[in-house]
Structures are given as structure tokens and as C-alpha cells.
Coordinates of C-alpha atoms and ligand atoms in Angstrom, one line a residue:
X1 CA 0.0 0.0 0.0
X2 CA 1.3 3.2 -0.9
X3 CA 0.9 6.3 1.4
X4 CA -0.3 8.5 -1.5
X5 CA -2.8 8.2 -3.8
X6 CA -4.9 10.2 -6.8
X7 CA -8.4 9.5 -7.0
X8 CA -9.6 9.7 -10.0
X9 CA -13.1 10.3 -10.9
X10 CA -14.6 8.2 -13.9
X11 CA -17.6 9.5 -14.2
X12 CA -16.2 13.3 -14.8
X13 CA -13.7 11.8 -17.2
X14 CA -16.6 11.3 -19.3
X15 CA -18.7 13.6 -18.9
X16 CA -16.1 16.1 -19.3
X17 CA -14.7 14.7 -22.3
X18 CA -19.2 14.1 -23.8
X19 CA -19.5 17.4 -23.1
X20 CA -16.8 19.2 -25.4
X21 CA -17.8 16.1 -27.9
X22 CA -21.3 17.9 -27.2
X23 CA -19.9 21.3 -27.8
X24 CA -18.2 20.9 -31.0
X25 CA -20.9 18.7 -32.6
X26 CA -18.3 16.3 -33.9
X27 CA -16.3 13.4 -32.6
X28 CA -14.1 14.3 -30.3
X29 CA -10.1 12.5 -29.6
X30 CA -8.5 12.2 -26.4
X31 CA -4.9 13.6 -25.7
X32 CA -3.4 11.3 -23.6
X33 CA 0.0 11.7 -24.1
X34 CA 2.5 12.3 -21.0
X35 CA 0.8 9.2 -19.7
X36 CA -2.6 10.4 -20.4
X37 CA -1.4 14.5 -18.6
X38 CA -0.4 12.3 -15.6
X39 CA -3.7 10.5 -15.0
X40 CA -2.3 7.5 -16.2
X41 CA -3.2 6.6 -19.8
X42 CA -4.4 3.3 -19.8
X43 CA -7.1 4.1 -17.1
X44 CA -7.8 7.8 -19.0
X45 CA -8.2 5.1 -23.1
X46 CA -10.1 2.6 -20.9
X47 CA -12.7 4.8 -19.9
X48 CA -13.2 6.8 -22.8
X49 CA -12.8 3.8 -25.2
X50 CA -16.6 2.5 -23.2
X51 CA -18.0 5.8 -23.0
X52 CA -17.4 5.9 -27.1
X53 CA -14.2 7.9 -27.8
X54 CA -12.4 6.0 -31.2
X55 CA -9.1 8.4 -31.3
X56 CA -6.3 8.7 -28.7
X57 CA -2.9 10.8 -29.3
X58 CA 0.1 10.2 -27.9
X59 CA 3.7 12.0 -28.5
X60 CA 5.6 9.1 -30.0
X61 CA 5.8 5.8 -30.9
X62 CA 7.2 5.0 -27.1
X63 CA 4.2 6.1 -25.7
X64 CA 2.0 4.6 -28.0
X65 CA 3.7 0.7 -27.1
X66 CA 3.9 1.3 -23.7
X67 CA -0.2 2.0 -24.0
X68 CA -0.6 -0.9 -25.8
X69 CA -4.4 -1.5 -28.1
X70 CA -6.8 1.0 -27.4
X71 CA -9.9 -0.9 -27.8
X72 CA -11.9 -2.3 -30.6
X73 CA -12.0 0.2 -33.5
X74 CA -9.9 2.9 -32.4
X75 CA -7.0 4.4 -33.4
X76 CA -3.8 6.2 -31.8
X77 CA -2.2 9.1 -33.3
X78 CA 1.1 9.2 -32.9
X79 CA 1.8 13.4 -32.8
X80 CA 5.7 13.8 -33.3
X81 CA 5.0 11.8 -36.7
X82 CA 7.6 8.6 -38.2
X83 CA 11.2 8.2 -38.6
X84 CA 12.5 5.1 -40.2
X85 CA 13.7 4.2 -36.3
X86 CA 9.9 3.5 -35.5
X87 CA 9.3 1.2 -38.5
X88 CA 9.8 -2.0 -36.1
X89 CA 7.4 -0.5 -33.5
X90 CA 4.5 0.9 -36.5
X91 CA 4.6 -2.7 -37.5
X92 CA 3.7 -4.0 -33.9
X93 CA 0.8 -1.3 -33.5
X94 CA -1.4 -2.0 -36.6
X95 CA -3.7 1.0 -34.6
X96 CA -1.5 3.5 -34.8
X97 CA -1.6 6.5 -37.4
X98 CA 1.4 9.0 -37.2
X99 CA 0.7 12.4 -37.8
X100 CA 3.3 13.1 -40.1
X101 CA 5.1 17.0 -39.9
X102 CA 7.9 17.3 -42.4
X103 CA 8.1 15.7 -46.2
X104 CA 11.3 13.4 -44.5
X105 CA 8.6 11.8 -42.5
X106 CA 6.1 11.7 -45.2
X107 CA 8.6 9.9 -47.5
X108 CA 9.7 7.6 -44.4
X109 CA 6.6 6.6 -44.1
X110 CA 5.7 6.1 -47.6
X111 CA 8.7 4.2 -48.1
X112 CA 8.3 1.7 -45.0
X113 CA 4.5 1.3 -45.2
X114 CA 2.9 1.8 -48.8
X115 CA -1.0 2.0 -49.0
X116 CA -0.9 3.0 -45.1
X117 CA -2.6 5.9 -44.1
X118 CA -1.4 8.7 -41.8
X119 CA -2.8 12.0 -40.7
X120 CA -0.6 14.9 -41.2
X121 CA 0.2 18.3 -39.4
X122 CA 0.3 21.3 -41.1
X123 CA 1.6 24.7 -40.0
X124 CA -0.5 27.7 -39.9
X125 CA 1.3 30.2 -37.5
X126 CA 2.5 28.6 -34.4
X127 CA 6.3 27.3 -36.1
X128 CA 6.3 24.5 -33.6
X129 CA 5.8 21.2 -35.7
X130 CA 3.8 20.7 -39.3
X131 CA 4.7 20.8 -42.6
X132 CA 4.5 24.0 -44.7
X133 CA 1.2 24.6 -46.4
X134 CA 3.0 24.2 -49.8
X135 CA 4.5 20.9 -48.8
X136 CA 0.3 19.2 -48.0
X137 CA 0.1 18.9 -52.1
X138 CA 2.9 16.4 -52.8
X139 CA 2.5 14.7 -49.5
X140 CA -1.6 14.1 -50.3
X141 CA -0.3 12.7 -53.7
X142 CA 2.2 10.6 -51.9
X143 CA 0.4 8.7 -49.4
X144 CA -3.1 8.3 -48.6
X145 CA -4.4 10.4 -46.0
X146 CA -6.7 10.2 -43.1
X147 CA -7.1 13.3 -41.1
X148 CA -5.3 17.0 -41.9
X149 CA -4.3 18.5 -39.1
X150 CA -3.7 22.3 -37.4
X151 CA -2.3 23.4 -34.2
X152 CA -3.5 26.5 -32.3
X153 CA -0.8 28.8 -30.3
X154 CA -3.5 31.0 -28.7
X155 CA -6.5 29.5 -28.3
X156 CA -6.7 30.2 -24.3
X157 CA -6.4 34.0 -25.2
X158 CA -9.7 35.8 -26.4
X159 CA -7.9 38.5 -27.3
X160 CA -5.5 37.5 -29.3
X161 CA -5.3 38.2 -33.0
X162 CA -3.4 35.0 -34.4
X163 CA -6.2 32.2 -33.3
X164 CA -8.1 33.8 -36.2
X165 CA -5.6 34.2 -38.4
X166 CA -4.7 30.6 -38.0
X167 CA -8.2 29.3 -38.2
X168 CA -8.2 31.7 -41.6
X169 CA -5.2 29.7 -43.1
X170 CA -6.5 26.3 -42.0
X171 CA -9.5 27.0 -43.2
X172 CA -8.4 28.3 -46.8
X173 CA -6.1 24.8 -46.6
X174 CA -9.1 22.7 -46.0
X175 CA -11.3 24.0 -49.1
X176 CA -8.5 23.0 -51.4
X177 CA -7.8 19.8 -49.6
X178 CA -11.1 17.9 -49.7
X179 CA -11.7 13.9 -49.4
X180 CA -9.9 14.4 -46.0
X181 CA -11.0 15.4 -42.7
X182 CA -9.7 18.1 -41.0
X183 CA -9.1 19.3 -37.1
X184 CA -7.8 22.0 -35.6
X185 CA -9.0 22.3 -32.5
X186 CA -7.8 21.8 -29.0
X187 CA -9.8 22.5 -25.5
X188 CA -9.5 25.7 -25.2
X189 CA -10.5 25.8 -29.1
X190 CA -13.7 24.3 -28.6
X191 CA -15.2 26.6 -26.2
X192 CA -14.3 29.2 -29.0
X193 CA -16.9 27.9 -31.1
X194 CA -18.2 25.6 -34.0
X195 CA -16.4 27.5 -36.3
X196 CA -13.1 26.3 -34.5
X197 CA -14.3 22.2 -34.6
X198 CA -14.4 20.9 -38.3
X199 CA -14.2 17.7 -38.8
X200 CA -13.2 16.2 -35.4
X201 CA -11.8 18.0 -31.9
X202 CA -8.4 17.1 -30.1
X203 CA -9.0 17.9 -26.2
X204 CA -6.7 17.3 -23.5
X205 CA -6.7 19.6 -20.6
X206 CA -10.5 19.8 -20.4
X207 CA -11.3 16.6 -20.5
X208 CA -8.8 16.5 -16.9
X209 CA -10.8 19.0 -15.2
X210 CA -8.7 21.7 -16.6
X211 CA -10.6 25.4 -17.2
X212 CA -8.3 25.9 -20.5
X213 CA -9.8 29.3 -21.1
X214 CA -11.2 32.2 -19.3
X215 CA -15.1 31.3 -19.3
X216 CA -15.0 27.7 -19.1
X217 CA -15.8 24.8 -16.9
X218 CA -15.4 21.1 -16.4
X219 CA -16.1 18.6 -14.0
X220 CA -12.7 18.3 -11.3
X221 CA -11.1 14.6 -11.9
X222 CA -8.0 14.0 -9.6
X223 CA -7.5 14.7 -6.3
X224 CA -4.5 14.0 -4.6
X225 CA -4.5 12.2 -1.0
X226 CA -2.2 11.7 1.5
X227 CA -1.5 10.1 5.0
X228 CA -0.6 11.9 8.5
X229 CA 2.7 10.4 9.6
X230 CA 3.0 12.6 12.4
X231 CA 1.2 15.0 14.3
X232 CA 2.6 17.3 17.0
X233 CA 2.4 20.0 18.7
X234 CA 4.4 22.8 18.0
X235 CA 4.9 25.6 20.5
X236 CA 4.1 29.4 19.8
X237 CA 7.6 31.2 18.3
X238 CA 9.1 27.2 17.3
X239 CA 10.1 26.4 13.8
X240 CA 9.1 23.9 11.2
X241 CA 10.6 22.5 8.4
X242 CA 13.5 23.3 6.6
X243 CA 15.1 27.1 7.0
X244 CA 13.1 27.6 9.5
X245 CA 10.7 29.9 7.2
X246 CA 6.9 29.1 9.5
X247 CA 6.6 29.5 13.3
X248 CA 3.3 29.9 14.7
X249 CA 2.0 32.6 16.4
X250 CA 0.5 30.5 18.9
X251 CA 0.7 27.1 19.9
X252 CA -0.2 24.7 16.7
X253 CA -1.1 21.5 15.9
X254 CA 1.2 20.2 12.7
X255 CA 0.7 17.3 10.9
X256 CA 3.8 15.9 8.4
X257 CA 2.3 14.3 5.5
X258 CA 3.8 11.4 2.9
X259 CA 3.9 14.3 0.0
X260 CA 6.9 16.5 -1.6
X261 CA 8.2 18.3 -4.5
X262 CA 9.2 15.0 -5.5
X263 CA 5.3 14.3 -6.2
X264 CA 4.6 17.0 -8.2
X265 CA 3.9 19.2 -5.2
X266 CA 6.3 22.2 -6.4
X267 CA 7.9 24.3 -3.7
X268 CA 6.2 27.7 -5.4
X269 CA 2.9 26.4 -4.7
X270 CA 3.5 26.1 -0.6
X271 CA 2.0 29.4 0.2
X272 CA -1.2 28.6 -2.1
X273 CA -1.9 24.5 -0.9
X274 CA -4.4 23.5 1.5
X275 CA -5.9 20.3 2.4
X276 CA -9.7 19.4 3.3
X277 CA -11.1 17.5 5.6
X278 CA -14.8 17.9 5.4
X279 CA -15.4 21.7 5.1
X280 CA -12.2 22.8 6.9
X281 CA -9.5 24.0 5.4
X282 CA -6.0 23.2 6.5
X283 CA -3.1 25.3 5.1
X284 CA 0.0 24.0 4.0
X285 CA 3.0 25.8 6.2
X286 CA 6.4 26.2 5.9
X287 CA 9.0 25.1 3.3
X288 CA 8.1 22.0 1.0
X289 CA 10.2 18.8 1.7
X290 CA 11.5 16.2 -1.2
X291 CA 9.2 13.7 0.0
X292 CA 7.0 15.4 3.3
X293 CA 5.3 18.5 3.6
X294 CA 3.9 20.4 7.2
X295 CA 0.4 21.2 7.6
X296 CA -1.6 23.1 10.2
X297 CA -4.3 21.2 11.8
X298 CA -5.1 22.7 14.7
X299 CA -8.7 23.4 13.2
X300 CA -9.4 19.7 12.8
X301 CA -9.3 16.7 14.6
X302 CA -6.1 14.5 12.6
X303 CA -4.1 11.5 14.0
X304 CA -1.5 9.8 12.4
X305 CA -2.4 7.3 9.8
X306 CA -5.3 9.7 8.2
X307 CA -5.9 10.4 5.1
X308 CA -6.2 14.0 3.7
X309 CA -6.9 15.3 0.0
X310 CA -5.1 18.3 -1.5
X311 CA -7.3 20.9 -2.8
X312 CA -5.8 20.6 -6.1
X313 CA -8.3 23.6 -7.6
X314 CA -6.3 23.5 -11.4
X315 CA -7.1 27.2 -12.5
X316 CA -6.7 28.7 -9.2
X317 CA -3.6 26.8 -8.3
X318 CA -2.1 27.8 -11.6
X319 CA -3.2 31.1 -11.4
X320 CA -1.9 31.8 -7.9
X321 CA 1.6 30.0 -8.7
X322 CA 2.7 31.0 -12.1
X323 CA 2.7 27.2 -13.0
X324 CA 0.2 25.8 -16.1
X325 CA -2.9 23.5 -15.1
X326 CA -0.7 21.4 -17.3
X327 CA 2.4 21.5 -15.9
X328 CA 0.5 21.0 -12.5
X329 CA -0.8 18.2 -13.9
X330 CA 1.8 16.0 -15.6
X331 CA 4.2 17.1 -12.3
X332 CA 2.0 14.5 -10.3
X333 CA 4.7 11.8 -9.6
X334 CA 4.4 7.6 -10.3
X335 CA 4.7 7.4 -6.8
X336 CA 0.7 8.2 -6.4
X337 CA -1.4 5.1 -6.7
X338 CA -4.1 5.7 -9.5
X339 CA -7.3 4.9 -8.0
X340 CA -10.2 5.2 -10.4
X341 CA -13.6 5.7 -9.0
Ligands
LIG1 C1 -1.7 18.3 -26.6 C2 -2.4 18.6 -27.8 C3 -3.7 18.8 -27.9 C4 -4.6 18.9 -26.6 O1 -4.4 20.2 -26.1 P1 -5.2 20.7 -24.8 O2 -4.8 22.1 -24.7 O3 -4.7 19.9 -23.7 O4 -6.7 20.5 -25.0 C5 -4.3 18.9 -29.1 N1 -3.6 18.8 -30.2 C6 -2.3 18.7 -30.2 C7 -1.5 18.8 -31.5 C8 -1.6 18.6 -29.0 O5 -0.3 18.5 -29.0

């Protein structure tokens, strides 16, 4: 038994991820790469694979073996596209579709796997990873194709000019690309609207409980737990934890807990982490250990070997901290055990 653990809700995991499906009006994919944003991927696939879901990305070809078959019918894009290197694994995952990004990896793939089809990326204004739009052409004459794809820079900013600049592009791409579906949007991209969703949406962060934009909402799905090793108290004026940075104004109840920076619990967020038990709130205090971190509990009534959840609010965490809902996320260490509900 481990002394940390993530509950994971199942039923929000769907009805987050039916909900942007809802939204958009067309099917929606699954990101689950960085093992399924920390979750876990198999346990993210295995429930939306029964509540319907037929597409799951992943980064590369690694992470597609180590998920293994995503269920009957579906399919696993593989997003960082095919080198000649992945040709043994490709052959091992009949399910999986790279989304190819340069004419290299178009060629590649053409060469190792004639007649099978791949999706491909296409840049419209972020420069991270597609191919240029002149470059979509000879690659749709060179291997059949299943899905076109775009990739937004700024769809979590309203404000921002280049979302629609970029859906502009895509768009412009699509009408002289037809016979192929096409997607562009993200989380954040659905909540912009139907004109963002073509042919099929790509969520990640929202389907986690993530608020990718201002405006949005989703269902929470993880919540961190940990046990009380310790409880003591701690005099008025005494330190705790390491550089002495927290002494309590007046006598305190302090709880260590089986929880670090080594989880995921980064030492920026101290001064913003609480835990819960029932309705009370108990503040995090002092300096956050490797492996333990301190915890007033005077309010409460804790012994040693209780459980306590984080509040592990994404947007407000993220917001407060100067970290991403994502990089809060994926930080969330193996050494949780994944318990679905
Ligand atoms: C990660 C990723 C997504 C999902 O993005 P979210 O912001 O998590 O919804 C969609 N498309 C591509 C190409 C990605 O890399």
C-alpha cells in the first residue's frame, strides 16, 4: 500500500470529455500523451474507449507501445510523426496512425509502409511542428491520407489576434484539400466555437478537469491524497521544516504528511496549498520537503495514519503560482497510486 494516492473520478472523465464532444458537434479525440497529462493513460483510453471515444494521441511511438491497443475500432495518433527508427514498433501497433510534420517523415513513411494511411500536421502560425502549407500537395499525392491537421498557439487567449488568423489559413487549406478530414481544434479551441471544430476535436486539458480558457468549466477529476505520519504540537515562536521559514503565532497542531516536491507538489505552490477534511480548510506551512510536507491542523481533529486530500483547484492553483494546469498536472509523480472511481 502506498501512502499517496490520486483519485480519479470516472464519471467526470466522461462527462467532461461528452461534453466538449457535445460542444463541437463532432467526434471528439482524447490527448493522452505524458501518460494520459499524468492520469495514467491506460485508465484515461479505458474509460473513454466504453464511454465511445475511437481516437487517442500520444507523442511518440514510445508512448503509443507502452499504451498498448486502445480498444476495438480505435486508433492512436502518434503526434511527433515517423522516422525510419519506428518502422519496427509501426509494425507492432497496426492501430496506430502517425501524424506526419515534415516531407522526411512523409517519405519515411511512404517508403516503410505503402498504402498506409497517416494523418498529417500542417503549420498555420505557431512554427512548432507541421509541414508548410506548400508541402500538404505532394505529400496528399504521396500517401493516402486520413485526417489533416492544425495546431493553435493561442486558443486560451480571447484577445488575441493569431487564433483567427490561423483558423483563416487552416481554413483556406481545408477548401482545397477535400476527401480528407480536417481538425484544428484543442480544448481551449472548442469553447471558441463551431467555427473552430471541423471535422473532429483534439482535447486534452479539459477533459482532466482543466478550465483551459477564461469562461469555461469542467467537471474536477483527480484529487491528490495523502497520510498523516506525524502530528505534534508545535509551540508558539518554534520552527518547522527546513530554513526555519513558518513559526506559529501561537501554539499549533502540525501534521507531516507522505507528500513533496518529488510528487509534483512544487515548492512555489507552498504558500497557495491546502488540504480538506470535510469543510475545513488546513493550510499547508512552511518550506516543502522532497518527500513530506507540514500542515496546520489545529482546526481539525487528525491522527496519524489519516488520510487528507489536497485541494488541487487547477485554474486557481495555476493562477496563484505562475505554473500551467498542465504542468500542475503531468508534475503528479508515479509514486501516487491511480485509483479510479
Ligand atoms: C496536446 C495537444 C492537444 C490537446 O491540447 P489541450 O490544450 O490539452 O486541449 C491537441 N492537439 C495537439 C496537436 C496537441 O499537441
Amino acid at each position: 500500500m502506498t501512502p499517496l494516492r490520486l483519485s480519479l473520478d470516472s464519471a467526470a472523465l466522461v462527462a467532461n470529455w461528452r461534453r466538449l464532444q457535445a460542444m463541437a458537434g463532432v467526434p471528439a479525440a482524447a490527448a493522452v500523451k505524458a501518460d494520459g497529462y499524468g492520469l495514467g493513460a491506460r485508465g484515461v483510453v479505458d474509460r473513454l474507449h466504453a464511454a465511445g471515444c475511437r481516437t487517442f494521441l500520444v507523442s511518440t511511438f514510445d508512448e503509443a507501445e507502452r499504451l498498448g491497443a486502445p480498444g476495438a475500432g480505435a486508433v492512436v495518433l502518434v503526434l511527433h510523426g515517423f522516422t525510419a527508427d519506428d518502422a519496427a514498433a509501426a509494425a507492432r501497433l497496426p492501430w496506430v496512425r502517425p501524424v506526419l510534420n515534415t516531407p522526411a517523415q512523409v517519405a519515411a513513411w511512404r517508403t516503410a509502409f505503402p498504402g498506409r494511411p497517416a494523418d498529417l500536421m500542417v503549420e498555420t502560425g505557431m512554427n512548432r511542428l507541421g509541414l508548410d502549407p506548400a508541402d500538404v500537395a505532394p505529400a496528399l499525392a504521396a500517401i493516402p491520407v486520413d485526417t489533416l491537421h492544425s495546431h493553435l498557439a493561442t486558443a486560451d487567449q480571447p484577445d488575441h489576434p493569431l487564433a483567427g488568423i490561423q483558423l483563416r489559413r487552416f481554413a483556406e487549406l481545408a477548401a482545397a484539400t477535400p476527401g480528407v478530414r480536417k481538425s484544428l481544434a484543442n480544448s481551449a479551441a472548442i469553447w471558441r466555437g463551431r467555427a473552430f471544430a471541423f471535422d473532429a476535436v483534439r482535447p486534452g486539458l479539459g477533459l482532466y478537469g482543466g478550465l483551459p480558457c477564461p469562461g469555461a468549466d469542467a467537471l474536477p477529476v483527480v484529487r491528490p491524497e495523502a497520510r498523516v505520519l506525524q502530528v505534534r504540537t508545535v509551540e508558539a515562536g518554534e520552527a518547522v521544516g527546513y530554513g526555519a521559514t513558518f513559526r506559529p503565532q501561537t501554539r499549533a497542531r502540525i501534521a507531516t504528511l507522505n507528500l513533496g516536491y518529488a510528487d509534483g507538489l512544487d515548492r512555489a505552490l507552498g504558500p497557495h496549498l491546502a488540504f480538506t477534511q470535510g469543510e475545513r480548510l488546513l493550510p499547508v506551512v512552511g518550506r516543502i520537503s522532497m518527500d513530506l510536507v507540514a500542515v496546520d491542523v489545529s482546526a481539525a481533529e487528525v491522527a496519524e495514519g489519516d488520510w487528507l486530500a489536497l485541494r488541487f483547484d487547477l485554474a486557481a492553483l495555476a493562477a496563484a503560482s505562475g505554473l500551467s494546469q498542465y504542468e500542475l498536472l503531468v508534475g503528479l509523480s508515479p509514486r501516487f497510486e491511480r485509483r479510479w472511481s
